[in-house]
Short mmCIF file of C-alpha atoms in Angstrom, two decimals:
data_model
loop_
_atom_site.label_atom_id
_atom_site.label_comp_id
_atom_site.label_asym_id
_atom_site.label_seq_id
_atom_site.Cartn_x
_atom_site.Cartn_y
_atom_site.Cartn_z
CA UNK A 107 0.00 0.00 0.00
CA UNK A 108 1.16 3.53 -0.73
CA UNK A 109 2.44 5.42 2.28
CA UNK A 110 0.17 8.41 3.14
CA UNK A 111 1.65 11.85 2.65
CA UNK A 112 2.71 13.68 5.79
CA UNK A 113 1.13 17.02 6.65
CA UNK A 114 3.04 20.26 6.16
CA UNK A 115 3.17 20.77 9.92
CA UNK A 116 4.71 17.33 10.44
CA UNK A 117 7.27 17.89 7.69
CA UNK A 118 8.24 21.32 9.03
CA UNK A 119 8.67 19.89 12.53
CA UNK A 120 10.91 17.12 11.16
CA UNK A 121 12.94 19.62 9.13
CA UNK A 122 13.41 21.76 12.24
CA UNK A 123 14.93 18.75 13.96
CA UNK A 124 17.26 18.21 10.99
CA UNK A 125 18.01 21.90 10.38
CA UNK A 126 21.79 21.42 10.56
CA UNK A 127 21.50 19.50 7.30
CA UNK A 128 18.55 21.10 5.55
CA UNK A 129 19.36 24.78 6.10
CA UNK A 130 22.61 24.31 4.12
CA UNK A 131 20.71 22.30 1.50
CA UNK A 132 18.15 25.07 1.04
CA UNK A 133 20.92 27.70 0.88
CA UNK A 134 22.73 25.60 -1.72
CA UNK A 135 19.60 25.30 -3.86
CA UNK A 136 18.69 28.99 -3.66
CA UNK A 137 22.25 30.19 -4.26
CA UNK A 138 22.60 27.91 -7.28
CA UNK A 139 19.27 28.91 -8.81
CA UNK A 140 20.14 32.62 -8.50
CA UNK A 141 22.56 32.11 -11.39
CA UNK A 142 20.05 30.36 -13.63
CA UNK A 143 17.24 32.83 -13.04
CA UNK A 144 19.57 35.81 -13.40
CA UNK A 145 20.81 34.50 -16.72
CA UNK A 146 17.29 33.85 -17.99
CA UNK A 147 16.27 37.42 -17.18
CA UNK A 148 19.28 39.42 -18.33
CA UNK A 149 21.46 37.45 -20.77
CA UNK A 150 19.42 38.38 -23.91
CA UNK A 151 19.59 42.07 -23.01
CA UNK A 152 23.29 41.87 -22.24
CA UNK A 153 24.13 40.15 -25.54
CA UNK A 154 22.05 42.61 -27.55
CA UNK A 155 23.64 45.64 -25.89
CA UNK A 156 27.23 44.43 -25.77
CA UNK A 157 27.59 42.51 -29.02
CA UNK A 158 24.76 43.89 -31.16
CA UNK A 159 23.24 40.47 -31.78
CA UNK A 160 19.56 40.47 -32.79
CA UNK A 161 17.08 38.95 -30.35
CA UNK A 162 15.93 36.29 -32.84
CA UNK A 163 19.50 35.03 -33.18
CA UNK A 164 19.93 35.07 -29.41
CA UNK A 165 16.78 32.98 -29.04
CA UNK A 166 17.99 30.40 -31.52
CA UNK A 167 21.38 30.04 -29.84
CA UNK A 168 20.02 29.98 -26.28
CA UNK A 169 17.27 27.56 -27.24
CA UNK A 170 19.77 25.20 -28.84
CA UNK A 171 22.01 25.30 -25.77
CA UNK A 172 19.10 24.63 -23.45
CA UNK A 173 17.96 21.68 -25.54
CA UNK A 174 21.42 20.07 -25.66
CA UNK A 175 23.71 21.20 -22.86
CA UNK A 176 21.04 21.24 -20.16
CA UNK A 177 20.04 17.56 -20.50
CA UNK A 178 23.69 16.58 -20.97
CA UNK A 179 24.62 18.27 -17.71
CA UNK A 180 21.80 16.54 -15.85
CA UNK A 181 22.87 13.18 -17.29
CA UNK A 182 26.52 13.64 -16.32
CA UNK A 183 25.64 14.70 -12.78
CA UNK A 184 23.14 11.85 -12.57
CA UNK A 185 25.87 9.34 -13.44
CA UNK A 186 28.14 10.84 -10.77
CA UNK A 187 25.36 10.77 -8.16
CA UNK A 188 24.55 7.16 -9.01
CA UNK A 189 28.12 6.24 -8.15
CA UNK A 190 28.24 8.35 -4.98
CA UNK A 191 28.96 6.08 -2.03
CA UNK A 192 27.49 8.33 0.66
CA UNK A 193 25.62 11.55 1.29
CA UNK A 194 28.84 13.45 1.95
CA UNK A 195 29.92 12.64 -1.60
CA UNK A 196 26.56 13.86 -2.92
CA UNK A 197 27.16 17.19 -1.17
CA UNK A 198 30.69 17.43 -2.58
CA UNK A 199 29.34 16.85 -6.09
CA UNK A 200 26.99 19.75 -5.41
CA UNK A 201 29.95 21.94 -4.42
CA UNK A 202 31.78 21.05 -7.65
CA UNK A 203 28.70 21.77 -9.79
CA UNK A 204 28.04 25.10 -8.03
CA UNK A 205 31.70 26.09 -8.24
CA UNK A 206 31.87 25.34 -11.95
CA UNK A 207 28.65 27.25 -12.65
CA UNK A 208 29.99 30.23 -10.72
CA UNK A 209 33.34 30.36 -12.50
CA UNK A 210 31.79 29.91 -15.94
CA UNK A 211 29.00 32.46 -15.38
CA UNK A 212 31.30 35.17 -14.02
CA UNK A 213 33.78 34.58 -16.87
CA UNK A 214 30.92 34.69 -19.37
CA UNK A 215 29.84 38.11 -18.13
CA UNK A 216 33.36 39.54 -18.18
CA UNK A 217 34.60 38.28 -21.56
CA UNK A 218 34.64 40.69 -24.47
CA UNK A 219 34.72 38.08 -27.24
CA UNK A 220 31.43 36.79 -28.63
CA UNK A 221 32.73 33.31 -29.51
CA UNK A 222 34.20 32.89 -26.04
CA UNK A 223 30.90 34.12 -24.62
CA UNK A 224 28.91 31.38 -26.37
CA UNK A 225 31.37 28.69 -25.24
CA UNK A 226 31.13 29.87 -21.63
CA UNK A 227 27.36 30.20 -21.94
CA UNK A 228 27.18 26.56 -23.04
CA UNK A 229 29.25 25.52 -20.02
CA UNK A 230 27.00 27.52 -17.69
CA UNK A 231 23.92 25.81 -19.09
CA UNK A 232 25.72 22.48 -18.67
CA UNK A 233 26.21 23.11 -14.95
CA UNK A 234 23.69 25.68 -13.77
CA UNK A 235 20.58 23.54 -13.26
CA UNK A 236 22.32 20.30 -12.30
CA UNK A 237 22.00 21.40 -8.68
CA UNK A 238 18.40 20.19 -8.76
CA UNK A 239 19.62 16.64 -9.37
CA UNK A 240 21.88 16.98 -6.33
CA UNK A 241 19.11 18.41 -4.16
CA UNK A 242 16.54 15.81 -5.21
CA UNK A 243 19.00 12.97 -4.67
CA UNK A 244 19.79 14.21 -1.16
CA UNK A 245 16.09 14.58 -0.35
CA UNK A 246 15.24 11.12 -1.72
CA UNK A 247 17.99 9.51 0.37
CA UNK A 248 17.23 11.31 3.63
CA UNK A 249 13.57 12.26 3.89
CA UNK A 250 10.97 9.67 4.93
CA UNK A 251 8.87 8.51 1.98
CA UNK A 252 5.73 10.34 3.11
CA UNK A 253 7.51 13.72 3.18
CA UNK A 254 9.66 13.70 0.03
CA UNK A 255 7.13 15.51 -2.14
CA UNK A 256 6.52 18.17 0.50
CA UNK A 257 10.23 18.83 1.06
CA UNK A 258 10.88 19.16 -2.68
CA UNK A 259 7.92 21.53 -2.88
CA UNK A 260 9.55 23.65 -0.16
CA UNK A 261 12.79 23.71 -2.18
CA UNK A 262 10.92 24.89 -5.28
CA UNK A 263 8.93 27.50 -3.34
CA UNK A 264 12.11 28.93 -1.83
CA UNK A 265 13.71 29.04 -5.26
CA UNK A 266 10.70 30.87 -6.64
CA UNK A 267 10.27 33.32 -3.79
CA UNK A 268 13.95 34.19 -3.34
CA UNK A 269 15.85 33.37 -6.52
CA UNK A 270 13.35 33.82 -9.33
CA UNK A 271 12.28 37.26 -8.16
CA UNK A 272 15.39 38.24 -6.23
CA UNK A 273 18.13 37.56 -8.76
CA UNK A 274 16.88 39.76 -11.63
CA UNK A 275 15.95 42.52 -9.18
CA UNK A 276 19.28 42.37 -7.38
CA UNK A 277 21.18 42.54 -10.67
CA UNK A 278 19.20 45.63 -11.66
CA UNK A 279 19.87 47.30 -8.30
CA UNK A 280 23.59 46.52 -8.40
CA UNK A 281 23.86 47.84 -11.95
CA UNK A 282 22.08 51.03 -10.97
CA UNK A 283 23.71 51.80 -7.66
CA UNK A 284 27.14 50.18 -7.85
CA UNK A 285 28.03 50.49 -11.53
CA UNK A 286 25.87 53.44 -12.60
CA UNK A 287 27.30 55.33 -15.54
CA UNK A 288 29.71 52.60 -16.60
CA UNK A 289 29.55 51.15 -20.10
CA UNK A 290 29.56 47.58 -18.79
CA UNK A 291 27.22 48.16 -15.86
CA UNK A 292 24.91 45.23 -16.65
CA UNK A 293 27.53 42.48 -17.20
CA UNK A 294 29.49 43.75 -14.19
CA UNK A 295 26.37 43.60 -12.03
CA UNK A 296 25.57 40.10 -13.29
CA UNK A 297 29.11 38.94 -12.54
CA UNK A 298 28.91 40.39 -9.02
CA UNK A 299 25.58 38.76 -8.19
CA UNK A 300 26.62 35.43 -9.72
CA UNK A 301 29.89 35.43 -7.77
CA UNK A 302 28.16 36.13 -4.46
CA UNK A 303 25.38 33.61 -5.12
CA UNK A 304 27.90 30.98 -6.18
CA UNK A 305 29.95 31.52 -3.03
CA UNK A 306 26.81 30.95 -0.96
CA UNK A 307 26.00 27.76 -2.87
CA UNK A 308 29.54 26.35 -2.70
CA UNK A 309 29.94 27.25 0.96
CA UNK A 310 26.60 25.67 1.86
CA UNK A 311 27.44 22.48 -0.04
CA UNK A 312 30.85 22.21 1.64
CA UNK A 313 29.29 22.84 5.05
CA UNK A 314 26.68 20.17 4.37
CA UNK A 315 29.33 17.73 3.15
CA UNK A 316 31.46 18.30 6.25
CA UNK A 317 28.55 17.69 8.60
CA UNK A 318 27.54 14.57 6.71
CA UNK A 319 31.11 13.25 6.71
CA UNK A 320 31.28 13.65 10.50
CA UNK A 321 27.97 11.81 10.85
CA UNK A 322 29.18 8.98 8.64
CA UNK A 323 32.46 8.72 10.53
CA UNK A 324 30.76 8.66 13.93
CA UNK A 325 28.03 6.28 12.76
CA UNK A 326 25.17 8.65 13.62
CA UNK A 327 22.09 7.68 11.61
CA UNK A 328 19.63 10.22 10.23
CA UNK A 329 16.12 10.04 11.68
CA UNK A 330 13.95 8.57 8.92
CA UNK A 331 10.59 8.72 10.72
CA UNK A 332 8.20 11.61 11.07
CA UNK A 333 6.05 11.67 14.18
CA UNK A 334 2.66 13.26 13.63
#
């Protein structure tokens, strides 16, 4: 028989008891998604302004990258996660993915060559949304069966509330107040926000991995039951 879904109150109470693990996980997910949502909002404008590329050509290139590099990145990370021996390794894979997305996205914003830009853009797409595979794998391996859907819903809500609205807005504010009057205000603002968001994601993943490694070394098991 299918296990009944736990209530939101029960899930939140369980998460509060496991906050040393799930607060870093949520920070990792939000920090990682800041890059993806920021790119989606501002990359077309940046390319058009900086390189003079028409929007229809930008759409064709971005669409092709999303159709190819995105699934490829998810597949590669999925293979790595499948081979991960423990949860600490899952978290370290998350740190690598977030670190790569940060380096590639910042470099993409700062380069002045269009060909280099498209190469870096492809690498960002390869890495930027693979964090969801890491987050979902961690949730599936740690959360009791009746609460997995609710916890993933919380991850997506946090991403929507903080990253989807916050990243484009923050980029606009940084461009206006920190780089106002500069010719490269928009790409500089994007690079700044992506660097800070990436540092949050990488730091959270490393913190999570360290805590999990200590648990695995000491033999402390994660509580897999939710009491109503």
